[in-house]
Amino acid sequence: MAEQARILVVDDDESIRKTLVTILEERGYAVDTAKNGKEAIERTETGFYNLLLIDIRLPDTEGTKLLTALKETTPRMIKIIMTGYPSLQNAIEAVNKEADAYMLKPLNMNEVLYIIREQLKRQKEAMKYSEEKVAEFIKTRVRELDAEKNMALTKTR
C-alpha cells in the first residue's frame, strides 16, 4: 500500500472498535474510532477518511441516517454498513442511501479485509479516472486559449 488509507470505525460496541483497530492497523491502515453518529460527523469534518465502517444501530442515530448526512459532506468516502440485526428493510434502506457494502455481524475478518481492499481499489481507480479527466480538460482548454490568442494576434497585425 503506497499511501496509508484512513478508516473510521463507527460502533457503540467498544470490543468491536478495538478488534477492528487492531486488525486494520496490523494491515497498515490508519484507524480512528467514533462511538456514535455525532462523533463520526465531528471526525469527518476535521479529518479525511477513505472509508467508514458504520454500525447500523448507534445510540444517537441510525447508521442509515448517518449515511445520508455523510453523503452530503463527503460524497466520495466509502461507507460500509455493519449490522448484527439484519433485515430486508435495513438492507434495502442501506442500498437506497448508497452504502458501498453491507456486512453482517459477527464480522468475518477475512471478508471485512477483502471488502475494504476491493472498495479502496475502486476508490483509487475512480480518483485516477477523475484526475485524468481533469488533466484532459485542462489540456483541451489550454489548446483552445492558445488558438484564441493566436487568432487575436493575427487580427491585430
C-alpha positions in Angstrom: 0.0 0.0 0.0 1.8 3.1 -1.2 -0.5 5.6 0.6 -1.9 4.7 4.0 -5.7 4.5 3.7 -7.6 6.2 6.6 -10.5 4.3 8.1 -13.1 5.5 10.7 -14.9 2.7 12.7 -18.2 3.9 14.0 -19.7 1.5 16.5 -21.0 1.8 20.1 -19.5 -1.6 21.0 -16.0 -0.9 22.3 -14.9 -4.5 21.8 -15.8 -4.3 18.1 -14.0 -0.9 17.8 -10.8 -2.3 19.5 -10.8 -5.5 17.4 -11.2 -3.6 14.1 -8.5 -1.1 15.1 -6.0 -3.9 16.0 -6.7 -5.9 12.8 -6.8 -3.0 10.5 -3.7 -1.3 11.9 -1.8 -4.6 11.6 -2.7 -4.4 7.8 -1.2 -0.9 7.6 -4.3 1.2 7.7 -4.6 4.3 9.8 -7.7 3.8 12.0 -9.8 6.2 14.2 -13.0 5.4 16.0 -16.2 7.0 17.0 -18.8 5.6 19.4 -21.8 7.4 17.9 -23.0 9.4 14.9 -22.2 12.8 16.5 -18.5 11.8 17.0 -18.4 10.4 13.4 -19.6 13.7 11.9 -17.1 15.6 14.0 -14.2 13.4 12.9 -15.1 13.6 9.2 -15.4 17.4 9.5 -11.9 17.7 10.9 -10.1 14.9 9.1 -10.1 13.0 5.8 -11.1 9.3 5.7 -11.1 7.0 2.7 -13.6 4.6 4.3 -16.1 4.4 7.1 -17.3 1.2 8.8 -20.7 2.2 10.3 -22.8 0.2 12.7 -26.5 0.4 11.7 -27.6 0.9 15.3 -25.9 3.7 17.1 -27.0 5.3 20.4 -27.9 8.7 18.9 -28.9 7.8 15.3 -29.4 5.0 12.8 -26.4 4.2 10.6 -28.5 4.8 7.5 -29.3 8.3 8.7 -25.6 8.9 9.2 -25.1 7.7 5.6 -27.3 10.5 4.3 -25.6 13.1 6.4 -22.1 12.0 5.3 -23.1 11.7 1.6 -23.7 15.4 1.6 -20.4 16.4 3.2 -18.1 13.6 1.9 -19.7 12.0 -1.2 -16.5 10.1 -2.3 -15.8 8.5 1.0 -16.6 4.8 1.1 -19.4 3.9 3.5 -19.9 0.3 4.7 -22.8 -0.6 6.9 -22.3 -3.3 9.6 -25.2 -4.9 11.4 -26.0 -7.5 14.0 -29.7 -7.0 13.2 -30.0 -7.9 9.6 -33.4 -7.4 7.9 -34.6 -6.9 4.4 -35.8 -3.5 5.3 -32.5 -2.2 6.6 -30.6 -3.8 3.8 -32.8 -2.0 1.2 -32.5 1.2 3.2 -28.7 0.9 3.2 -28.7 0.3 -0.6 -31.1 3.2 -1.2 -28.9 5.5 0.9 -25.9 4.4 -1.2 -23.9 2.3 1.2 -21.0 0.8 -0.7 -21.3 -2.5 1.2 -23.4 -4.2 3.8 -21.8 -6.7 6.3 -23.3 -8.9 8.9 -22.1 -9.3 12.5 -20.4 -11.3 13.8 -17.9 -10.0 11.3 -15.8 -12.4 9.3 -12.5 -10.6 9.3 -11.3 -12.2 6.1 -14.5 -10.9 4.4 -14.0 -7.4 6.1 -10.4 -7.2 4.8 -11.4 -8.3 1.3 -14.3 -5.8 1.1 -12.1 -3.0 2.3 -9.3 -3.8 -0.2 -11.8 -4.0 -3.1 -13.6 -0.8 -2.1 -10.3 1.1 -1.7 -9.1 -0.3 -5.1 -12.3 1.0 -6.7 -12.0 4.4 -5.0 -8.4 4.7 -6.2 -9.4 3.8 -9.8 -12.3 6.4 -9.7 -9.9 9.1 -8.4 -7.4 8.3 -11.1 -10.1 8.5 -13.7 -11.2 11.8 -12.3 -7.7 13.1 -12.3 -7.3 12.0 -16.0 -10.5 13.8 -16.9 -9.4 17.0 -15.2 -6.0 16.8 -17.0 -7.7 16.2 -20.3 -10.0 19.2 -19.8 -7.0 21.4 -18.9 -5.0 20.4 -21.9 -8.1 21.0 -24.2 -8.7 24.3 -22.6 -5.1 25.4 -23.0 -5.2 24.5 -26.7 -8.4 26.5 -27.1 -6.9 29.5 -25.3 -3.7 29.3 -27.4 -5.8 29.2 -30.6 -7.9 32.2 -29.4 -4.7 34.1 -28.6 -3.2 33.3 -32.0 -6.4 34.5 -33.7 -6.3 37.7 -31.7 -2.7 38.3 -32.6 -3.4 37.6 -36.2 -6.2 40.1 -36.3 -4.1 42.8 -34.7 -1.3 42.5 -37.3 
